[in-house]
PDB file of C-alpha atoms in Angstrom:
ATOM      1  CA  GLN A   1      -3.340 -10.597 -15.229  1.00 79.00           C
ATOM      2  CA  VAL A   2      -3.471  -9.439 -11.524  1.00 86.00           C
ATOM      3  CA  GLN A   3      -6.134  -7.561 -10.146  1.00 92.00           C
ATOM      4  CA  LEU A   4      -6.299  -5.519  -7.063  1.00 95.00           C
ATOM      5  CA  GLU A   5      -8.891  -4.095  -5.100  1.00 96.00           C
ATOM      6  CA  GLU A   6      -8.506  -1.752  -1.917  1.00 97.00           C
ATOM      7  CA  SER A   7     -11.010  -1.428   0.870  1.00 97.00           C
ATOM      8  CA  GLY A   8     -10.898   0.194   4.413  1.00 98.00           C
ATOM      9  CA  GLY A   9     -10.523   3.705   3.725  1.00 98.00           C
ATOM     10  CA  GLY A  10     -12.560   6.338   5.805  1.00 98.00           C
ATOM     11  CA  LEU A  11     -12.907   9.447   7.634  1.00 98.00           C
ATOM     12  CA  VAL A  12     -10.959   9.521  11.108  1.00 98.00           C
ATOM     13  CA  GLN A  13      -9.524  11.686  13.775  1.00 98.00           C
ATOM     14  CA  ALA A  14      -6.146  12.864  14.250  1.00 98.00           C
ATOM     15  CA  GLY A  15      -4.373  10.230  16.168  1.00 98.00           C
ATOM     16  CA  ASP A  16      -6.979   7.289  15.580  1.00 98.00           C
ATOM     17  CA  SER A  17      -6.279   4.189  13.585  1.00 98.00           C
ATOM     18  CA  LEU A  18      -7.523   2.518  10.266  1.00 98.00           C
ATOM     19  CA  SER A  19      -6.783  -0.666   8.586  1.00 98.00           C
ATOM     20  CA  LEU A  20      -6.682  -0.729   4.628  1.00 98.00           C
ATOM     21  CA  SER A  21      -6.770  -4.022   2.752  1.00 98.00           C
ATOM     22  CA  CYS A  22      -5.852  -4.901  -0.881  1.00 97.00           C
ATOM     23  CA  THR A  23      -7.426  -8.226  -2.499  1.00 95.00           C
ATOM     24  CA  THR A  24      -5.634  -9.637  -5.221  1.00 92.00           C
ATOM     25  CA  SER A  25      -7.005 -12.097  -7.893  1.00 90.00           C
ATOM     26  CA  GLY A  26      -6.058 -13.377 -11.357  1.00 84.00           C
ATOM     27  CA  ARG A  27      -2.922 -15.375 -12.696  1.00 75.00           C
ATOM     28  CA  PRO A  28      -0.224 -15.860 -12.393  1.00 70.00           C
ATOM     29  CA  THR A  29      -0.648 -16.312  -8.705  1.00 72.00           C
ATOM     30  CA  SER A  30      -0.317 -13.255  -6.576  1.00 68.00           C
ATOM     31  CA  ARG A  31       2.364 -14.912  -4.667  1.00 74.00           C
ATOM     32  CA  ALA A  32       4.762 -13.942  -7.433  1.00 83.00           C
ATOM     33  CA  TYR A  33       4.371 -10.304  -6.985  1.00 91.00           C
ATOM     34  CA  ASN A  34       5.931  -7.753  -4.692  1.00 95.00           C
ATOM     35  CA  LYS A  35       3.082  -5.346  -3.498  1.00 96.00           C
ATOM     36  CA  ALA A  36       3.198  -2.041  -2.383  1.00 98.00           C
ATOM     37  CA  TRP A  37       0.981   0.832  -0.894  1.00 98.00           C
ATOM     38  CA  PHE A  38       1.111   4.251  -2.330  1.00 98.00           C
ATOM     39  CA  ARG A  39      -0.808   7.473  -1.796  1.00 98.00           C
ATOM     40  CA  HIS A  40      -1.737  10.535  -3.893  1.00 98.00           C
ATOM     41  CA  VAL A  41      -2.848  14.213  -2.941  1.00 97.00           C
ATOM     42  CA  PRO A  42      -4.105  16.240  -5.829  1.00 93.00           C
ATOM     43  CA  GLY A  43      -1.392  18.500  -7.013  1.00 95.00           C
ATOM     44  CA  ASN A  44       1.574  16.120  -5.536  1.00 96.00           C
ATOM     45  CA  GLU A  45       3.041  13.313  -7.188  1.00 95.00           C
ATOM     46  CA  ARG A  46       2.238   9.759  -6.189  1.00 96.00           C
ATOM     47  CA  GLU A  47       4.049   8.844  -2.968  1.00 98.00           C
ATOM     48  CA  PHE A  48       5.559   5.728  -1.921  1.00 98.00           C
ATOM     49  CA  VAL A  49       4.170   4.323   1.660  1.00 98.00           C
ATOM     50  CA  ALA A  50       5.278   0.815   2.113  1.00 98.00           C
ATOM     51  CA  SER A  51       6.075  -2.235  -0.041  1.00 98.00           C
ATOM     52  CA  ILE A  52       6.454  -5.835   0.938  1.00 97.00           C
ATOM     53  CA  SER A  53       8.082  -8.836  -0.899  1.00 96.00           C
ATOM     54  CA  THR A  54       6.392 -12.097  -2.225  1.00 93.00           C
ATOM     55  CA  SER A  55       7.108 -13.893   0.935  1.00 91.00           C
ATOM     56  CA  GLY A  56       6.415 -11.205   3.296  1.00 93.00           C
ATOM     57  CA  ILE A  57       9.768 -11.124   4.736  1.00 93.00           C
ATOM     58  CA  GLY A  58      11.511  -8.133   2.780  1.00 96.00           C
ATOM     59  CA  ILE A  59       9.622  -4.797   3.922  1.00 97.00           C
ATOM     60  CA  ALA A  60      10.342  -1.289   3.123  1.00 98.00           C
ATOM     61  CA  TYR A  61       8.809   1.747   4.382  1.00 98.00           C
ATOM     62  CA  ALA A  62       8.737   5.607   3.709  1.00 98.00           C
ATOM     63  CA  ASP A  63      10.586   7.900   6.036  1.00 97.00           C
ATOM     64  CA  PHE A  64       7.201   9.659   7.101  1.00 97.00           C
ATOM     65  CA  VAL A  65       5.890   6.439   8.564  1.00 97.00           C
ATOM     66  CA  GLU A  66       8.021   6.880  11.455  1.00 95.00           C
ATOM     67  CA  GLY A  67       7.040   3.309  12.775  1.00 97.00           C
ATOM     68  CA  ARG A  68       3.199   4.324  12.945  1.00 98.00           C
ATOM     69  CA  PHE A  69       2.376   1.840   9.800  1.00 98.00           C
ATOM     70  CA  VAL A  70       2.709  -1.761   9.271  1.00 98.00           C
ATOM     71  CA  ILE A  71       2.372  -3.576   5.884  1.00 98.00           C
ATOM     72  CA  SER A  72       1.710  -7.360   5.831  1.00 97.00           C
ATOM     73  CA  ARG A  73       0.330  -9.991   3.433  1.00 95.00           C
ATOM     74  CA  ASP A  74      -1.635 -13.134   3.823  1.00 93.00           C
ATOM     75  CA  ASN A  75      -0.588 -15.205   0.549  1.00 88.00           C
ATOM     76  CA  VAL A  76      -3.319 -18.021   1.274  1.00 89.00           C
ATOM     77  CA  LYS A  77      -6.176 -15.040   1.369  1.00 91.00           C
ATOM     78  CA  ASN A  78      -4.331 -13.120  -1.206  1.00 91.00           C
ATOM     79  CA  THR A  79      -4.662 -10.204   0.607  1.00 94.00           C
ATOM     80  CA  VAL A  80      -2.216  -7.111   1.562  1.00 96.00           C
ATOM     81  CA  GLN A  81      -2.715  -5.050   4.820  1.00 98.00           C
ATOM     82  CA  LEU A  82      -1.863  -1.764   5.889  1.00 98.00           C
ATOM     83  CA  GLN A  83      -2.400  -1.107   9.519  1.00 98.00           C
ATOM     84  CA  MET A  84      -2.006   2.730   9.964  1.00 98.00           C
ATOM     85  CA  ASN A  85      -1.855   4.124  13.738  1.00 98.00           C
ATOM     86  CA  ASN A  86      -1.529   7.546  15.016  1.00 98.00           C
ATOM     87  CA  LEU A  87      -2.982   9.191  11.945  1.00 98.00           C
ATOM     88  CA  ARG A  88      -2.138  12.578  11.029  1.00 98.00           C
ATOM     89  CA  HIS A  89      -4.257  15.122   8.758  1.00 98.00           C
ATOM     90  CA  GLU A  90      -1.378  15.075   6.355  1.00 97.00           C
ATOM     91  CA  ASP A  91      -2.135  11.444   5.942  1.00 98.00           C
ATOM     92  CA  THR A  92      -5.127  12.349   3.953  1.00 98.00           C
ATOM     93  CA  ALA A  93      -4.841  11.039   0.682  1.00 98.00           C
ATOM     94  CA  ILE A  94      -6.143   8.410  -1.889  1.00 98.00           C
ATOM     95  CA  TYR A  95      -4.332   5.053  -0.911  1.00 98.00           C
ATOM     96  CA  TYR A  96      -3.485   2.945  -3.796  1.00 98.00           C
ATOM     97  CA  CYS A  97      -2.296  -0.981  -3.813  1.00 97.00           C
ATOM     98  CA  ALA A  98       0.176  -1.858  -6.434  1.00 97.00           C
ATOM     99  CA  ALA A  99       1.941  -5.008  -7.675  1.00 95.00           C
ATOM    100  CA  THR A 100       4.968  -5.814  -9.558  1.00 94.00           C
ATOM    101  CA  SER A 101       5.570  -8.969 -11.583  1.00 89.00           C
ATOM    102  CA  LYS A 102       9.465  -8.117 -11.230  1.00 91.00           C
ATOM    103  CA  PRO A 103       9.979  -8.946  -7.697  1.00 90.00           C
ATOM    104  CA  THR A 104      13.191  -8.448  -5.809  1.00 92.00           C
ATOM    105  CA  PRO A 105      14.351  -9.255  -2.279  1.00 91.00           C
ATOM    106  CA  GLN A 106      14.351  -5.865  -1.369  1.00 94.00           C
ATOM    107  CA  PRO A 107      10.817  -4.444  -2.321  1.00 96.00           C
ATOM    108  CA  GLN A 108      10.617  -1.659  -4.660  1.00 96.00           C
ATOM    109  CA  ARG A 109       9.882   1.991  -3.740  1.00 97.00           C
ATOM    110  CA  GLU A 110       9.225   3.225  -7.140  1.00 97.00           C
ATOM    111  CA  ALA A 111       5.709   3.948  -8.506  1.00 97.00           C
ATOM    112  CA  ASN A 112       7.312   3.206 -12.351  1.00 96.00           C
ATOM    113  CA  GLU A 113       8.238  -0.333 -11.091  1.00 96.00           C
ATOM    114  CA  TYR A 114       4.757  -1.423 -10.587  1.00 96.00           C
ATOM    115  CA  ASP A 115       2.498  -2.454 -13.136  1.00 93.00           C
ATOM    116  CA  PHE A 116      -0.642  -3.319 -11.659  1.00 94.00           C
ATOM    117  CA  TRP A 117      -2.645  -1.027  -9.686  1.00 96.00           C
ATOM    118  CA  GLY A 118      -6.048  -0.779  -7.624  1.00 97.00           C
ATOM    119  CA  GLN A 119      -8.375   1.780  -8.003  1.00 97.00           C
ATOM    120  CA  GLY A 120      -7.939   3.653  -4.760  1.00 97.00           C
ATOM    121  CA  THR A 121      -9.568   4.073  -1.187  1.00 98.00           C
ATOM    122  CA  GLN A 122      -9.782   7.341   0.384  1.00 98.00           C
ATOM    123  CA  VAL A 123      -8.465   8.210   3.729  1.00 98.00           C
ATOM    124  CA  THR A 124      -9.519  11.436   5.357  1.00 98.00           C
ATOM    125  CA  VAL A 125      -8.101  12.235   8.836  1.00 98.00           C
ATOM    126  CA  SER A 126      -9.417  15.471  10.250  1.00 97.00           C
ATOM    127  CA  SER A 127      -7.293  17.778  12.534  1.00 89.00           C
TER     128      SER A 127
END
């Protein structure tokens, strides 16, 4: 089983940046998994943010990202990064890292296609 743990959340001002990291461990190797970031606000559905293929070449972003975020992965350190720039108040949410054992070249966007999840890290952006 693959285990995931997020870090890097915090309280920032609108316009600031944050870098989130997801550390993966376990077997099969984490290289075999597409990975993604989702976010959740109470009262709303869990929302797709970004995903990345096993090689790091295939990448997908939600429309609301609008060029502000960058997802990347390091398959040596077994980490997935989400660099978030120009944060907005509406970006406030719990951010979750996810992995799927059924990778596709174009990484998945739907939460129900992912079978491993971290506990989440809180991102709060003041207006």
